[in-house]
C-alpha positions as a printed Julia matrix, in Angstrom:
232×3 Matrix{Float64}:
 -13.17  -68.24   27.17
 -11.14  -71.06   25.64
  -7.99  -70.02   23.81
  -7.23  -71.1    20.25
  -5.56  -74.36   19.23
  -2.04  -74.13   17.79
   0.07  -76.34   15.54
   3.82  -75.94   16.14
   6.19  -76.85   13.3
   9.76  -76.62   14.6
  12.79  -78.85   13.97
  14.7   -77.96   17.15
  13.2   -80.06   20.0
  14.28  -77.77   22.85
  12.79  -74.71   21.15
   9.62  -76.65   20.29
   9.18  -77.71   23.93
   9.79  -74.15   25.13
   7.18  -72.82   22.71
   4.64  -75.45   23.79
   5.15  -74.67   27.48
   4.76  -70.95   26.85
   1.57  -71.43   24.83
   0.0   -73.78   27.34
   0.87  -71.39   30.18
  -1.21  -68.78   28.35
  -4.14  -71.13   27.89
  -3.57  -72.22   24.28
  -4.11  -75.83   23.25
  -1.09  -77.26   21.41
  -2.58  -79.87   19.06
   0.72  -81.0    17.58
   4.48  -80.49   17.61
   6.09  -81.71   14.37
   9.27  -81.06   12.43
   8.27  -81.64    8.8
   5.51  -80.7     6.37
   3.98  -84.15    5.86
   3.33  -84.56    9.58
   1.97  -81.01    9.78
  -0.57  -81.72    7.03
  -1.65  -84.87    8.82
  -2.26  -82.94   12.06
  -4.27  -80.35   10.12
  -6.52  -83.05    8.67
  -7.3   -84.59   12.05
  -7.14  -81.69   14.52
  -7.99  -78.57   12.46
  -5.85  -76.08   14.43
  -6.9   -72.44   14.61
  -3.41  -71.11   13.92
  -0.02  -72.52   12.85
   3.35  -71.42   14.18
   5.93  -72.34   11.52
   9.7   -72.42   11.44
  10.98  -71.86    7.89
  13.93  -74.26    7.95
  12.34  -77.63    8.8
  13.0   -81.31    8.08
  12.12  -82.85    4.72
  11.97  -81.54    1.14
   9.26  -78.92    1.85
  10.23  -75.86    3.9
   7.95  -73.79    6.11
   7.06  -71.26    3.42
   6.06  -73.93    0.92
   4.06  -75.64    3.69
   2.3   -72.35    4.49
   1.09  -72.16    0.89
  -0.86  -75.37    1.52
  -2.56  -74.2     4.73
  -5.73  -72.16    5.09
  -5.53  -71.15    8.78
  -3.63  -68.06   10.0
   0.1   -68.64   10.16
   2.95  -67.01   12.06
   6.56  -67.61   11.04
   9.13  -68.1    13.79
  12.59  -68.21   12.22
  16.24  -67.23   12.32
  16.06  -66.06    8.7
  15.3   -62.43    7.94
  17.28  -61.8     4.74
  15.42  -60.03    1.93
  15.15  -63.14   -0.23
  13.43  -65.09    2.56
  11.18  -62.15    3.4
  10.11  -61.79   -0.24
   9.17  -65.48   -0.37
   7.35  -65.29    2.95
   5.26  -62.33    1.83
   3.87  -64.37   -1.06
   1.99  -66.66    1.35
   0.46  -63.76    3.3
   1.53  -64.63    6.87
  -0.21  -63.04    9.85
   3.06  -62.62   11.73
   6.84  -62.99   11.41
   8.98  -63.45   14.54
  12.77  -63.53   14.37
  14.66  -65.82   16.75
  15.64  -65.48   19.5
  12.08  -64.58   20.47
  10.58  -63.49   23.74
   7.31  -64.58   25.28
   5.58  -61.25   24.7
   6.35  -61.21   20.96
   5.11  -64.77   20.58
   1.78  -64.22   22.32
   1.11  -60.82   20.74
   1.73  -62.16   17.23
  -0.55  -65.15   17.84
  -3.33  -62.98   19.24
  -3.18  -60.62   16.26
  -3.07  -63.52   13.8
  -6.16  -65.11   15.3
  -8.03  -61.8    15.48
  -7.27  -60.81   11.89
  -7.51  -64.24   10.36
  -5.76  -64.92    7.07
  -6.85  -65.05    3.49
  -5.77  -68.5     2.24
  -2.66  -68.31    0.07
  -4.27  -70.64   -2.46
  -6.89  -68.02   -3.26
  -4.22  -65.86   -4.84
  -4.51  -66.31   -8.62
  -1.37  -67.95   -9.94
  -2.04  -66.29  -13.3
  -1.09  -62.9   -11.81
   2.52  -64.0   -11.46
   4.56  -63.38  -14.6
   8.19  -64.33  -15.2
  10.6   -63.49  -18.01
  12.89  -66.01  -19.69
  15.35  -65.94  -22.57
  14.36  -67.59  -25.84
  16.8   -67.24  -28.71
  17.49  -63.51  -28.97
  14.38  -62.4   -27.09
  13.18  -62.16  -23.5
   9.63  -63.49  -23.36
   7.03  -63.51  -20.6
   5.68  -66.73  -19.11
   2.78  -66.77  -16.65
   3.18  -69.14  -13.74
  -0.18  -70.7   -14.59
   1.18  -71.66  -18.04
   4.11  -73.61  -16.59
   3.21  -77.3   -16.46
   6.39  -78.53  -14.8
  10.09  -77.81  -14.38
  12.89  -80.31  -14.92
  16.36  -79.91  -13.44
  19.64  -80.85  -15.06
  22.81  -79.96  -13.13
  22.78  -76.16  -12.74
  20.2   -75.69  -15.49
  16.45  -76.19  -15.55
  13.85  -76.47  -18.28
  10.4   -74.9   -17.96
   7.71  -76.8   -19.84
   4.4   -75.29  -20.94
   1.87  -77.24  -23.01
   3.57  -76.25  -26.27
   6.92  -74.66  -25.43
  10.01  -75.3   -23.35
  12.58  -72.84  -22.05
  16.05  -73.67  -20.73
  17.25  -71.34  -17.99
  20.46  -71.14  -15.99
  18.93  -71.62  -12.52
  18.88  -74.6   -10.19
  15.59  -76.25   -9.35
  16.01  -75.13   -5.75
  16.06  -71.44   -6.7
  13.06  -71.89   -9.01
  11.17  -73.78   -6.29
  11.57  -70.85   -3.93
   9.6   -68.67   -6.37
   7.02  -71.2    -7.56
   6.16  -73.32   -4.52
   4.23  -70.47   -2.83
   2.17  -70.26   -6.03
   0.89  -73.83   -5.9
   3.83  -75.8    -7.32
   5.0   -79.02   -5.66
   8.33  -80.84   -5.65
   7.62  -84.51   -6.45
  11.14  -85.62   -7.38
  14.66  -84.34   -6.87
  14.55  -83.32  -10.55
  10.92  -82.26  -11.0
   8.65  -79.47   -9.81
   5.01  -79.58  -10.98
   2.11  -77.15  -11.23
  -0.52  -78.8    -9.04
  -3.36  -77.12  -10.97
  -2.13  -78.83  -14.16
  -2.44  -82.38  -12.76
  -4.84  -84.56  -14.77
  -4.22  -87.95  -13.18
  -1.8   -89.89  -10.96
  -0.57  -93.49  -11.19
   1.71  -95.48   -8.91
   4.89  -93.84  -10.16
   3.85  -90.95  -12.41
   1.86  -87.73  -12.55
   0.18  -86.8   -15.84
  -0.12  -83.1   -16.66
  -1.45  -81.64  -19.91
   0.02  -84.4   -22.06
   3.26  -84.66  -20.04
   4.35  -87.61  -17.86
   6.5   -86.86  -14.8
   7.99  -89.41  -12.42
   7.26  -89.29   -8.68
  10.37  -89.78   -6.54
  10.17  -92.43   -3.82
  11.17  -90.01   -1.07
   8.53  -87.49   -2.23
   5.58  -89.82   -2.8
   4.25  -89.91    0.79
   4.33  -86.12    1.09
   2.67  -85.68   -2.3
  -0.12  -88.19   -1.67
  -0.9   -86.69    1.73
  -1.34  -83.27    0.11
  -4.24  -84.59   -2.04
  -7.88  -84.08   -1.08
  -9.41  -87.5    -1.72
 -13.19  -88.1    -1.85
């Protein structure tokens, strides 16, 4: 019986080659070895792998956890990071396995076999509306559902959350906000902007339009963003 096909996303070439050799020795088909999210999405479109093996710290603006939120096949994380913050983010995308480096061959194969056998409920099926955050507004702390956030704009060490009718300034960097929102369907399209993909109405050459708001697309983010779209 033919083994499953695997996509490997790893930014350390020697480790990537070692993984590929191990998988092929056990009969798996390695359909791609890439080091950033945009290339991973391209492989998924053309090769449709059965399972993805993802490092968390990869090249480009999108890390492995944010990439996982865009994939529908079972995923297994293979990473050096096991701090609580990283684990909490990883759990949001419902991985089928989590292997901490340095790994051994047995752990790798066992995790892949379990992932394939169990399958994985796509992360995108998780309702964004279930996620609620609390922000300061004047003298109150108010709740904001993730689904109500249209986009986030960064300014130095502060960020502003925009809904259709309100805006909230918070003392967090865009990077820290991205870690919480990207697994819920948000995309970084500029060094200063994070958007709610479900709120997108239309896209032009340089801008995304969301619920009456206009947000610029950064040059270094455009390719990644356009490749994430399902075009008919």
